Amino acid sequence: MPRMVVSQPSLDLPRPTEPISGAEVVVQSLLHHGVTTIFAYPGGASMPLHQALTRYRDKIRVVLPRHEQGGGFAAQGYARSTGRIGVCMSTSGPGATNLVTPIADAKLDSVPLLALTGQVSTPVIGTDAFQETPIVEVCRSVTKHHYLVTNVHDLPRIMREAFYVATTGRPGPVLVDLPKNIQQAQTIPDYNVPMDLPGYQVPEQGAQPEQIEQLARLIRASKRPLILAGGGIISAEASEELRLLVEKTGIPVAMTLRGLGCFPGDHPLSLDMIGMHGSVYANYAAYECDLLLALGVRFDDRVTGKVSEFAKHAKIVHIDIDPSEINKVKQAYLGIVSDLKYALQMLNEIVQPPEDLSEWHRKIDAWKKADPLTYDHSFPGILPQRAIHELWKLTKDRPTIITTGVGQHQMWTAQFYKFSRPRSFLSSGGLGTMGFGLPAAIGAKIAHPDMLVIDIDGDGSLLMNIQEMATCYCEEVPVKVMLMNNMHLGMVVQWEDRFHQGNRAHTYLGPIHHPEAIGRGDGINPKVRYPDFVAVARSFGWEARAARDPKELIEGIRVMIQSDGPFLLDVHIPYQEHVLPMIPAGMSVHELIRK
């Protein structure tokens, strides 16, 4: 096993000689750790923190979301697109509980996030004081670590530990709950105070030479090897090492949803996404491979389907920074706890390609030709697959970040937008949170002001955090939204059609009289879908237009891309369209649905 350490990175900061407030300590700690942006919504219990932030306007940008959940997802967009920690802040009570979903989302997707919450003063904690919630208890199972600060003198150490825990090992969210009287109390801080984390262990590099030598022998002897690349590749900044390994060995690569972009989607050895809505050829390859290199994955049920049938004939080599993931879902023939970049660097120094993969490559190429990711090109209207593919064609040659909500549009994006760079696809994978796309785009755009940032969203998802349109306008964040508008909760509709005889159970999002009302002279415009997202966007100060046919689609995408401010393109798509292929939940590749 790798040696486990808790390093003590030196801050080497001068110690103040005059007392300052706890709020000031928090803000100075943010500065010491390189934070330049915080997404924060104020309230009574967090006012001292906001007052302190106003004294550092030239160093820290405070972005005011219109909902704390929006702020949490914006911080995630910042973190996911940069690899640096995202910081969000709320007041106590409802403000804090509104951060629970972004915190849980960051935990499942291993996103470094620091969530600061105001809290009622310590003398009244536990008395059901106004706007009190025990947020540490609420979030205990969805954080990597958490603190309720009860002594102002502990703040410098706690803040240092919070940054360290959130960003080392497997990244994740850390919550720091700050009672108002602790924010107001005075202390002379020591920012160099040693951390006190006796139970926290981080692998020091990790992989042992004998493990890598064994892996190299397995690769050399394999006849049908497959790489399964997950989000851990991106977190470890190991995409170049992965690319080099593929060049050296000729092993094809399938990616999880979170792994998209870690290997170029248009590479001949890319098998695209695997899993429930992954490509047929990726799922076939996983079933028939004799060696599966699982790199930074957690074998989520949406990837494996029926666990006993997934990679049934393969020796599994699982490399992950988190030892708890090894053997959690699939038994590993060889489990390696390691930083992925380090492990792949070691492997690339000694690896030799398998003797002959020509037959394996021919089989995969035949699967690709027989079952490509495609759609009905003769359809006279706009199919969502076409809209996303056209967007890819018009943006592939410029630096672009794509975010999504959750649902059908998310899966179509994963299928038909070919991501070539890590951190260019931001999507809620583990928690599957609707409403993620727009605020995540805000955070990504603030982190990358010179890049094109587009949220491909669904009407159900967009409505979850549509108030963040105001943030875009007022904070001058020119994100774009390409809306796949079918007036339905599309993925649930698809399951209704497939497994519930098409019985609609509250999945239609338009006015209930609309289908019968068209053309009956009651004021319903057959060319407008309700709610009218173009009108809504314009009311927030956005540019907006609708696209109802392919000609309007191409022109609309071009105008959207060239616009200087925030822009919404409302793309009208049919609600009957399904995301295919599909492996039903809990089933295997043998039950794969093609049409």
Coordinates of C-alpha atoms in Angstrom, one line a residue:
M1 CA 0.0 0.0 0.0
P2 CA 1.2 3.6 -0.6
R3 CA 2.5 5.6 2.3
M4 CA -0.2 7.9 3.7
V5 CA 0.8 11.4 4.7
V6 CA -0.7 14.7 5.9
S7 CA 1.7 17.3 4.5
Q8 CA 1.9 20.8 6.1
P9 CA 2.3 23.2 3.2
S10 CA 3.9 26.4 4.5
L11 CA 2.0 29.7 4.2
D12 CA 4.9 31.6 5.7
L13 CA 2.7 34.7 6.4
P14 CA 3.5 37.5 8.8
R15 CA 1.4 37.5 11.9
P16 CA -0.8 40.6 12.6
T17 CA -0.1 42.5 15.8
E18 CA -3.5 44.0 16.2
P19 CA -6.7 42.1 16.7
I20 CA -9.2 41.8 13.9
S21 CA -12.7 40.3 13.6
G22 CA -13.4 36.7 12.8
A23 CA -15.0 37.9 9.5
E24 CA -11.8 39.6 8.6
V25 CA -9.9 36.4 9.3
V26 CA -12.1 34.5 7.0
V27 CA -11.7 37.0 4.2
Q28 CA -7.9 37.2 4.6
S29 CA -7.8 33.4 4.6
L30 CA -9.6 33.4 1.3
L31 CA -6.9 35.8 -0.1
H32 CA -4.1 33.8 1.3
H33 CA -5.4 30.8 -0.6
G34 CA -5.7 32.6 -3.9
V35 CA -9.4 33.1 -4.0
T36 CA -10.4 35.9 -6.4
T37 CA -14.1 35.2 -6.8
I38 CA -16.9 34.2 -4.3
F39 CA -20.5 33.6 -5.1
A40 CA -22.4 34.9 -2.0
Y41 CA -26.0 35.9 -1.1
P42 CA -26.2 38.0 2.1
G43 CA -28.4 37.8 5.1
G44 CA -28.6 38.7 8.8
A45 CA -26.3 36.0 10.0
S46 CA -23.6 36.6 7.3
M47 CA -23.6 40.4 7.3
P48 CA -20.2 40.7 9.1
L49 CA -18.6 38.6 6.4
H50 CA -20.1 40.7 3.6
Q51 CA -19.1 43.9 5.3
A52 CA -15.5 42.6 5.5
L53 CA -15.6 41.6 1.8
T54 CA -16.4 45.2 0.9
R55 CA -13.0 46.2 2.1
Y56 CA -11.3 44.0 -0.5
R57 CA -13.2 44.9 -3.6
D58 CA -10.1 45.2 -5.6
K59 CA -8.9 41.7 -4.7
I60 CA -12.1 39.5 -4.4
R61 CA -15.0 39.7 -6.8
V62 CA -18.3 39.1 -5.0
V63 CA -20.9 37.7 -7.4
L64 CA -24.5 38.1 -6.2
P65 CA -26.6 35.1 -7.4
R66 CA -30.4 35.4 -7.2
H67 CA -30.7 32.1 -5.3
E68 CA -28.2 30.4 -3.0
Q69 CA -28.5 27.2 -5.1
G70 CA -27.5 29.2 -8.1
G71 CA -24.5 30.5 -6.2
G72 CA -23.4 27.0 -5.2
F73 CA -23.6 25.8 -8.8
A74 CA -21.8 28.8 -10.1
A75 CA -19.0 28.1 -7.7
Q76 CA -19.0 24.5 -9.0
G77 CA -18.8 25.8 -12.6
Y78 CA -15.8 27.9 -11.6
A79 CA -14.2 24.9 -9.9
R80 CA -15.0 22.3 -12.6
S81 CA -13.7 24.5 -15.4
T82 CA -10.5 25.5 -13.7
G83 CA -9.6 22.7 -11.2
R84 CA -9.3 25.3 -8.5
I85 CA -11.6 25.5 -5.5
G86 CA -15.0 27.2 -5.9
V87 CA -16.3 29.3 -3.0
C88 CA -19.9 30.1 -2.2
M89 CA -21.5 31.7 0.9
S90 CA -25.0 32.1 2.4
T91 CA -26.7 33.2 5.5
S92 CA -28.1 30.8 8.1
G93 CA -31.4 28.8 8.0
P94 CA -33.0 28.8 4.6
G95 CA -29.9 30.4 3.0
A96 CA -27.8 27.5 4.3
T97 CA -30.3 24.8 3.4
N98 CA -30.5 26.2 -0.2
L99 CA -26.8 25.2 -0.5
V100 CA -27.4 21.6 0.4
T101 CA -28.1 20.5 -3.1
P102 CA -24.9 22.0 -4.6
I103 CA -22.9 20.6 -1.7
A104 CA -24.3 17.1 -2.3
D105 CA -23.7 17.5 -6.0
A106 CA -20.1 18.4 -5.4
K107 CA -19.6 15.4 -3.1
L108 CA -20.8 12.9 -5.7
D109 CA -18.9 14.5 -8.6
S110 CA -15.7 15.1 -6.5
V111 CA -15.6 18.9 -7.0
P112 CA -13.5 21.0 -4.7
L113 CA -16.0 23.4 -3.0
L114 CA -15.8 25.6 0.1
A115 CA -19.3 26.5 1.4
L116 CA -19.4 29.2 4.1
T117 CA -22.6 29.7 6.0
G118 CA -23.6 32.2 8.5
Q119 CA -25.1 30.9 11.7
V120 CA -27.0 32.3 14.7
S121 CA -24.9 33.3 17.6
T122 CA -23.5 30.5 19.8
P123 CA -25.6 31.4 22.9
V124 CA -28.9 30.7 21.0
I125 CA -27.8 27.6 19.0
G126 CA -30.2 24.8 19.7
T127 CA -33.1 27.1 20.8
D128 CA -34.8 27.2 17.4
A129 CA -33.8 30.8 17.0
F130 CA -34.9 32.8 14.0
Q131 CA -33.4 31.4 10.8
E132 CA -31.5 28.6 12.7
T133 CA -30.8 25.3 11.1
P134 CA -28.2 22.8 12.3
I135 CA -26.5 22.9 8.9
V136 CA -23.5 20.8 9.9
E137 CA -25.9 18.0 10.9
V138 CA -28.0 18.4 7.8
C139 CA -24.9 18.1 5.6
R140 CA -22.9 15.6 7.6
S141 CA -23.3 12.8 5.0
V142 CA -22.8 15.0 1.9
T143 CA -19.6 16.8 2.8
K144 CA -16.0 15.6 2.7
H145 CA -15.6 17.5 6.0
H146 CA -17.5 20.1 8.0
Y147 CA -17.0 22.6 10.8
L148 CA -19.1 24.5 13.3
V149 CA -16.8 27.3 14.6
T150 CA -17.3 28.0 18.3
N151 CA -14.0 29.8 19.1
V152 CA -12.7 32.7 17.0
H153 CA -9.1 31.7 17.7
D154 CA -9.6 28.4 15.8
L155 CA -10.6 30.2 12.6
P156 CA -7.1 30.5 11.0
R157 CA -6.5 26.7 11.5
I158 CA -10.0 25.7 10.4
M159 CA -9.8 27.8 7.2
R160 CA -6.4 26.3 6.4
E161 CA -7.7 22.8 6.9
A162 CA -10.9 23.5 4.9
F163 CA -8.9 24.4 1.8
Y164 CA -6.5 21.5 2.3
V165 CA -9.2 18.9 2.7
A166 CA -11.3 20.2 -0.2
T167 CA -8.4 20.1 -2.7
T168 CA -6.2 17.1 -1.8
G169 CA -6.8 13.4 -2.4
R170 CA -10.2 13.0 -3.9
P171 CA -11.6 16.6 -4.0
G172 CA -14.9 17.4 -2.4
P173 CA -17.0 20.0 -0.6
V174 CA -16.1 21.3 2.9
L175 CA -18.6 23.3 4.9
V176 CA -17.6 25.9 7.5
D177 CA -20.5 27.2 9.6
L178 CA -19.8 30.6 11.1
P179 CA -21.9 31.9 14.1
K180 CA -22.5 35.6 13.9
N181 CA -20.8 36.3 17.2
I182 CA -17.7 34.4 16.1
Q183 CA -17.6 36.6 13.0
Q184 CA -17.7 39.7 15.2
A185 CA -15.3 38.5 17.9
Q186 CA -11.7 39.8 17.9
T187 CA -8.5 37.7 17.6
I188 CA -4.9 38.1 16.6
P189 CA -4.7 35.4 13.9
D190 CA -1.8 33.0 13.3
Y191 CA -2.2 31.9 9.7
N192 CA 0.8 29.6 10.0
V193 CA -0.8 27.5 12.7
P194 CA -0.3 23.7 12.1
M195 CA -3.3 21.8 10.9
D196 CA -4.8 19.2 13.1
L197 CA -6.2 16.4 10.9
P198 CA -5.2 13.1 12.6
G199 CA -7.8 11.1 10.7
Y200 CA -7.2 12.5 7.3
Q201 CA -4.7 10.7 5.1
V202 CA -3.7 11.4 1.5
P203 CA -1.7 9.0 -0.7
E204 CA 1.8 10.2 -1.4
Q205 CA 1.9 9.6 -5.1
G206 CA 0.7 6.0 -4.5
A207 CA 1.5 3.5 -7.2
Q208 CA 4.3 1.1 -6.4
P209 CA 6.8 0.0 -9.1
E210 CA 5.8 -3.7 -8.8
Q211 CA 2.1 -2.8 -9.3
I212 CA 2.9 -0.8 -12.5
E213 CA 5.1 -3.7 -13.7
Q214 CA 2.3 -6.1 -13.2
L215 CA -0.1 -3.8 -15.1
A216 CA 2.4 -3.5 -18.0
R217 CA 2.5 -7.3 -18.2
L218 CA -1.3 -7.6 -18.2
I219 CA -1.4 -5.0 -21.1
R220 CA 1.3 -6.9 -23.1
A221 CA -0.6 -10.2 -22.7
S222 CA -4.1 -8.8 -23.5
K223 CA -5.9 -9.4 -26.8
R224 CA -9.0 -7.3 -26.2
P225 CA -8.1 -4.5 -23.8
L226 CA -10.2 -1.5 -23.1
I227 CA -9.6 1.7 -21.1
L228 CA -12.6 3.1 -19.1
A229 CA -11.7 6.7 -18.4
G230 CA -13.6 8.6 -15.7
G231 CA -13.7 12.0 -14.1
G232 CA -10.7 11.1 -12.0
I233 CA -8.5 11.6 -15.1
I234 CA -9.7 15.2 -15.3
S235 CA -9.3 15.8 -11.6
A236 CA -5.7 14.5 -11.7
E237 CA -4.9 16.6 -14.8
A238 CA -3.8 13.3 -16.5
S239 CA -5.3 13.7 -19.9
E240 CA -2.0 14.0 -21.7
E241 CA -0.7 10.9 -19.9
L242 CA -3.8 9.0 -21.0
R243 CA -3.3 10.2 -24.6
L244 CA 0.3 9.0 -24.6
L245 CA -0.7 5.6 -23.2
V246 CA -3.2 5.2 -26.0
E247 CA -0.6 6.2 -28.6
K248 CA 1.9 3.7 -27.1
T249 CA -0.6 0.8 -26.9
G250 CA -3.4 1.3 -29.3
I251 CA -6.0 0.5 -26.6
P252 CA -9.4 2.0 -27.3
V253 CA -11.0 4.4 -24.8
A254 CA -14.6 4.5 -23.5
M255 CA -15.5 7.4 -21.2
T256 CA -18.0 7.9 -18.5
L257 CA -20.2 11.0 -18.5
R258 CA -17.8 12.7 -16.1
G259 CA -14.8 11.6 -18.2
L260 CA -15.9 13.2 -21.5
G261 CA -13.2 15.5 -22.7
C262 CA -10.4 13.6 -21.0
F263 CA -9.7 12.0 -24.4
P264 CA -10.6 13.5 -27.8
G265 CA -14.1 12.4 -28.8
D266 CA -13.2 12.5 -32.5
H267 CA -10.1 10.3 -32.1
P268 CA -10.2 7.0 -34.0
L269 CA -9.8 5.0 -30.8
S270 CA -12.5 6.9 -28.9
L271 CA -15.6 4.8 -28.2
D272 CA -17.5 7.8 -26.9
M273 CA -19.6 7.5 -23.7
I274 CA -20.4 4.2 -22.1
G275 CA -23.4 3.2 -20.0
M276 CA -27.2 3.5 -20.1
H277 CA -27.2 6.0 -23.0
G278 CA -23.7 5.3 -24.2
S279 CA -22.7 4.0 -27.6
V280 CA -23.5 0.5 -28.6
Y281 CA -19.8 -0.1 -29.4
A282 CA -18.6 1.1 -26.0
N283 CA -21.0 -1.2 -24.2
Y284 CA -20.2 -4.1 -26.5
A285 CA -16.4 -3.5 -25.9
A286 CA -16.9 -3.5 -22.2
Y287 CA -18.7 -6.8 -22.3
E288 CA -16.2 -8.5 -24.6
C289 CA -12.9 -7.1 -23.4
D290 CA -10.4 -9.3 -21.6
L291 CA -8.7 -6.5 -19.7
L292 CA -10.4 -3.4 -18.4
L293 CA -8.3 -0.5 -17.3
A294 CA -10.6 1.5 -15.0
L295 CA -9.0 4.9 -14.5
G296 CA -10.6 7.3 -12.0
V297 CA -14.1 5.7 -12.2
R298 CA -16.5 4.6 -9.5
F299 CA -18.6 2.0 -11.5
D300 CA -21.8 4.0 -11.1
D301 CA -25.0 2.0 -11.8
R302 CA -25.6 4.2 -14.9
V303 CA -22.3 2.8 -16.3
T304 CA -22.5 -0.8 -15.3
G305 CA -26.2 -1.7 -15.5
K306 CA -26.4 -5.2 -14.2
V307 CA -23.1 -5.4 -12.2
S308 CA -22.5 -9.1 -12.7
E309 CA -22.7 -8.8 -16.5
F310 CA -20.5 -5.7 -16.8
A311 CA -17.0 -6.5 -18.0
K312 CA -17.8 -10.1 -17.2
H313 CA -14.9 -11.6 -19.1
A314 CA -12.2 -9.1 -18.1
K315 CA -9.5 -8.8 -15.6
I316 CA -10.2 -5.4 -14.0
V317 CA -7.3 -3.1 -13.1
H318 CA -8.8 -0.2 -11.0
I319 CA -6.7 2.9 -10.3
D320 CA -8.1 5.5 -8.1
I321 CA -7.0 8.1 -5.5
D322 CA -9.7 7.0 -3.1
P323 CA -9.1 3.6 -1.6
S324 CA -12.8 3.2 -0.7
E325 CA -13.6 2.9 -4.4
I326 CA -11.5 -0.1 -5.0
N327 CA -13.6 -3.3 -4.8
K328 CA -16.7 -1.3 -3.8
V329 CA -18.8 -2.3 -6.8
K330 CA -16.6 -4.4 -9.1
Q331 CA -13.9 -6.8 -7.8
A332 CA -10.5 -5.7 -9.1
Y333 CA -8.0 -8.2 -10.3
L334 CA -5.4 -5.5 -9.5
G335 CA -6.3 -2.4 -7.4
I336 CA -4.0 0.5 -7.2
V337 CA -4.5 3.4 -4.9
S338 CA -2.7 6.3 -6.5
D339 CA -2.7 9.7 -8.1
L340 CA -3.6 8.9 -11.7
K341 CA -1.1 11.3 -13.3
Y342 CA 1.7 9.7 -11.3
A343 CA 0.6 6.1 -12.1
L344 CA 0.2 6.8 -15.8
Q345 CA 3.6 8.5 -16.0
M346 CA 5.2 5.4 -14.4
L347 CA 3.3 3.1 -16.8
N348 CA 4.2 5.1 -19.9
E349 CA 7.9 4.7 -19.1
I350 CA 7.7 0.9 -19.3
V351 CA 4.6 -0.1 -21.2
Q352 CA 4.7 -2.1 -24.4
P353 CA 1.7 -2.6 -26.7
P354 CA -0.1 -5.9 -26.9
E355 CA 1.3 -8.1 -29.6
D356 CA -1.6 -7.8 -32.0
L357 CA -4.8 -5.8 -31.6
S358 CA -5.8 -5.9 -35.3
E359 CA -8.7 -8.3 -34.8
W360 CA -10.0 -6.3 -31.8
H361 CA -9.8 -3.1 -33.7
R362 CA -11.7 -4.7 -36.7
K363 CA -14.4 -5.9 -34.4
I364 CA -14.8 -2.5 -32.8
D365 CA -14.9 -0.8 -36.2
A366 CA -17.6 -3.2 -37.3
W367 CA -19.7 -2.3 -34.3
K368 CA -19.2 1.4 -35.0
K369 CA -20.4 1.0 -38.6
A370 CA -23.3 -1.2 -37.6
D371 CA -24.6 1.0 -34.8
P372 CA -23.4 4.6 -35.0
L373 CA -24.8 7.4 -32.9
T374 CA -27.2 8.9 -35.4
Y375 CA -30.7 10.3 -35.9
D376 CA -33.3 10.7 -38.6
H377 CA -31.7 13.2 -41.1
S378 CA -34.9 13.3 -43.1
F379 CA -37.0 14.8 -40.3
P380 CA -38.4 18.2 -41.6
G381 CA -38.3 19.9 -38.2
I382 CA -35.5 20.2 -35.7
L383 CA -34.3 17.1 -33.9
P384 CA -32.3 17.8 -30.7
Q385 CA -29.4 15.6 -31.9
R386 CA -29.1 17.7 -35.0
A387 CA -29.2 21.0 -33.1
I388 CA -26.4 19.8 -30.8
H389 CA -24.3 18.4 -33.7
E390 CA -24.7 21.7 -35.6
L391 CA -23.6 23.6 -32.6
W392 CA -20.5 21.4 -32.3
K393 CA -19.6 22.0 -36.0
L394 CA -19.9 25.8 -35.5
T395 CA -17.9 25.9 -32.3
K396 CA -15.3 23.0 -32.5
D397 CA -12.6 25.3 -33.8
R398 CA -12.7 27.8 -30.9
P399 CA -12.2 27.4 -27.1
T400 CA -15.7 26.5 -25.9
I401 CA -17.1 25.3 -22.6
I402 CA -20.5 23.5 -22.6
T403 CA -22.7 23.1 -19.6
T404 CA -26.0 21.2 -19.3
G405 CA -29.0 20.7 -17.1
V406 CA -30.1 17.1 -16.5
G407 CA -32.3 15.0 -18.7
Q408 CA -32.5 14.1 -22.4
H409 CA -30.7 17.1 -23.6
Q410 CA -27.8 16.2 -21.3
M411 CA -27.5 12.7 -22.9
W412 CA -27.8 14.1 -26.4
T413 CA -25.0 16.5 -25.7
A414 CA -22.8 13.7 -24.4
Q415 CA -23.6 11.8 -27.6
F416 CA -23.4 14.4 -30.3
Y417 CA -21.0 17.1 -29.1
K418 CA -17.5 15.8 -29.5
F419 CA -15.4 17.1 -26.6
S420 CA -11.7 17.4 -27.3
R421 CA -10.4 19.0 -24.1
P422 CA -10.7 18.3 -20.4
R423 CA -12.9 20.7 -18.4
S424 CA -14.9 21.7 -21.5
F425 CA -18.0 19.7 -20.5
L426 CA -19.6 20.6 -17.2
S427 CA -22.6 18.5 -16.1
S428 CA -24.1 17.1 -13.0
G429 CA -23.3 13.4 -13.1
G430 CA -23.8 11.6 -9.8
L431 CA -26.6 13.6 -8.3
G432 CA -28.2 14.5 -11.6
T433 CA -29.4 17.9 -10.6
M434 CA -31.8 19.8 -12.8
G435 CA -31.0 23.5 -12.8
F436 CA -27.3 23.0 -12.9
G437 CA -26.6 24.3 -16.4
L438 CA -27.2 28.1 -16.2
P439 CA -25.5 28.9 -12.9
A440 CA -22.6 26.5 -13.8
A441 CA -22.2 28.4 -17.0
I442 CA -22.0 31.7 -15.0
G443 CA -19.1 30.3 -12.9
A444 CA -17.3 29.0 -15.9
K445 CA -17.6 32.2 -17.8
I446 CA -16.3 34.3 -14.9
A447 CA -13.3 32.0 -14.7
H448 CA -12.8 32.1 -18.5
P449 CA -14.0 35.5 -19.7
D450 CA -12.4 35.0 -23.1
M451 CA -14.0 31.6 -23.8
L452 CA -17.4 30.9 -25.4
V453 CA -19.6 29.4 -22.7
I454 CA -22.9 27.8 -23.7
D455 CA -25.5 26.1 -21.6
I456 CA -27.4 23.4 -23.5
D457 CA -30.5 23.1 -21.4
G458 CA -34.0 21.7 -21.3
D459 CA -37.1 23.7 -20.5
G460 CA -37.6 21.8 -17.3
S461 CA -34.0 22.2 -16.1
L462 CA -33.8 25.9 -17.1
L463 CA -36.9 26.7 -15.1
M464 CA -35.2 25.4 -11.9
N465 CA -32.8 28.3 -11.7
I466 CA -34.0 30.7 -14.4
Q467 CA -33.7 33.6 -11.9
E468 CA -29.9 33.5 -12.6
M469 CA -30.7 35.2 -15.9
A470 CA -30.8 38.4 -13.7
T471 CA -27.3 37.5 -12.4
C472 CA -26.0 37.3 -16.0
Y473 CA -27.4 40.7 -17.0
C474 CA -26.5 42.6 -13.8
E475 CA -23.1 41.1 -13.3
E476 CA -22.3 41.4 -17.1
V477 CA -21.7 37.6 -17.6
P478 CA -22.5 37.0 -21.3
V479 CA -23.3 33.3 -21.3
K480 CA -25.4 31.7 -24.0
V481 CA -28.3 29.2 -23.6
M482 CA -29.4 26.9 -26.3
L483 CA -32.7 25.6 -25.0
M484 CA -34.0 22.2 -26.1
N485 CA -37.7 23.1 -25.7
N486 CA -40.2 20.3 -25.9
M487 CA -42.6 21.5 -23.1
H488 CA -42.1 18.2 -21.3
L489 CA -39.9 16.5 -18.7
G490 CA -38.4 14.6 -21.5
M491 CA -36.5 11.9 -19.8
V492 CA -39.4 11.0 -17.5
V493 CA -41.7 11.0 -20.6
Q494 CA -39.3 8.6 -22.3
W495 CA -39.6 6.2 -19.3
E496 CA -43.4 6.6 -19.4
D497 CA -43.4 5.6 -23.0
R498 CA -41.0 2.7 -22.6
F499 CA -42.2 1.3 -19.2
H500 CA -45.6 2.8 -18.4
Q501 CA -47.6 2.4 -21.7
G502 CA -47.2 6.2 -22.4
N503 CA -49.3 7.2 -19.4
R504 CA -48.5 10.9 -18.7
A505 CA -48.1 11.5 -15.0
H506 CA -47.5 15.2 -14.6
T507 CA -44.7 15.5 -17.1
Y508 CA -46.3 18.1 -19.5
L509 CA -44.9 21.6 -18.8
G510 CA -47.2 23.7 -21.0
P511 CA -50.6 25.1 -20.3
I512 CA -53.0 22.2 -19.9
H513 CA -55.4 23.4 -22.5
H514 CA -52.7 24.2 -25.1
P515 CA -52.9 21.0 -27.3
E516 CA -56.7 21.5 -28.0
A517 CA -56.5 25.3 -28.1
I518 CA -54.2 25.8 -31.1
G519 CA -56.2 27.4 -33.9
R520 CA -59.4 27.9 -31.9
G521 CA -59.0 31.7 -31.6
D522 CA -58.4 31.8 -27.8
G523 CA -55.2 33.9 -28.0
I524 CA -52.8 30.9 -28.0
N525 CA -50.2 31.5 -30.7
P526 CA -49.3 28.1 -32.3
K527 CA -45.8 29.4 -33.0
V528 CA -45.1 30.1 -29.4
R529 CA -44.5 27.6 -26.6
Y530 CA -45.6 28.5 -23.2
P531 CA -44.0 29.7 -21.1
D532 CA -42.6 32.0 -23.8
F533 CA -38.9 31.7 -23.0
V534 CA -38.0 34.4 -25.6
A535 CA -40.2 36.9 -23.8
V536 CA -38.9 35.8 -20.4
A537 CA -35.2 36.1 -21.5
R538 CA -35.8 39.6 -23.0
S539 CA -37.5 40.7 -19.7
F540 CA -34.1 39.9 -18.0
G541 CA -32.2 42.0 -20.5
W542 CA -31.1 39.2 -22.7
E543 CA -31.1 38.9 -26.4
A544 CA -33.3 36.0 -27.6
R545 CA -34.9 34.4 -30.6
A546 CA -36.7 31.2 -31.4
A547 CA -35.8 28.5 -33.9
R548 CA -38.6 26.3 -35.3
D549 CA -37.0 24.9 -38.5
P550 CA -33.5 23.9 -39.6
K551 CA -32.9 27.2 -41.4
E552 CA -33.8 29.2 -38.3
L553 CA -31.6 26.9 -36.3
I554 CA -28.3 27.5 -38.2
E555 CA -28.9 31.2 -38.4
G556 CA -29.9 31.4 -34.7
I557 CA -26.7 29.5 -33.6
R558 CA -24.5 31.9 -35.6
V559 CA -26.2 35.0 -34.1
M560 CA -26.0 33.5 -30.6
I561 CA -22.3 32.8 -30.9
Q562 CA -21.5 36.3 -32.3
S563 CA -23.6 38.2 -29.7
D564 CA -21.7 40.2 -27.1
G565 CA -24.2 39.8 -24.3
P566 CA -26.2 37.0 -22.8
F567 CA -28.3 35.2 -25.4
L568 CA -31.0 32.6 -25.4
L569 CA -31.9 30.5 -28.5
D570 CA -35.2 28.8 -27.9
V571 CA -35.1 25.6 -30.1
H572 CA -38.5 23.9 -30.6
I573 CA -38.1 20.1 -30.7
P574 CA -40.6 17.3 -30.7
Y575 CA -41.4 15.7 -27.3
Q576 CA -41.7 12.3 -28.8
E577 CA -38.0 11.9 -29.5
H578 CA -36.2 9.4 -27.3
V579 CA -32.5 9.2 -26.3
L580 CA -31.2 6.0 -27.9
P581 CA -29.5 3.6 -27.5
M582 CA -30.7 2.7 -24.0
I583 CA -29.9 0.0 -21.5
P584 CA -32.8 -0.1 -19.1
A585 CA -31.8 0.3 -15.4
G586 CA -30.4 -2.8 -13.8
M587 CA -30.1 -4.6 -17.1
S588 CA -27.2 -5.5 -19.3
V589 CA -26.0 -4.9 -22.9
H590 CA -28.1 -8.0 -23.9
E591 CA -31.3 -5.9 -23.2
L592 CA -30.0 -2.9 -25.1
I593 CA -32.8 -0.9 -26.9
R594 CA -31.9 0.5 -30.3
K595 CA -35.2 2.0 -31.5

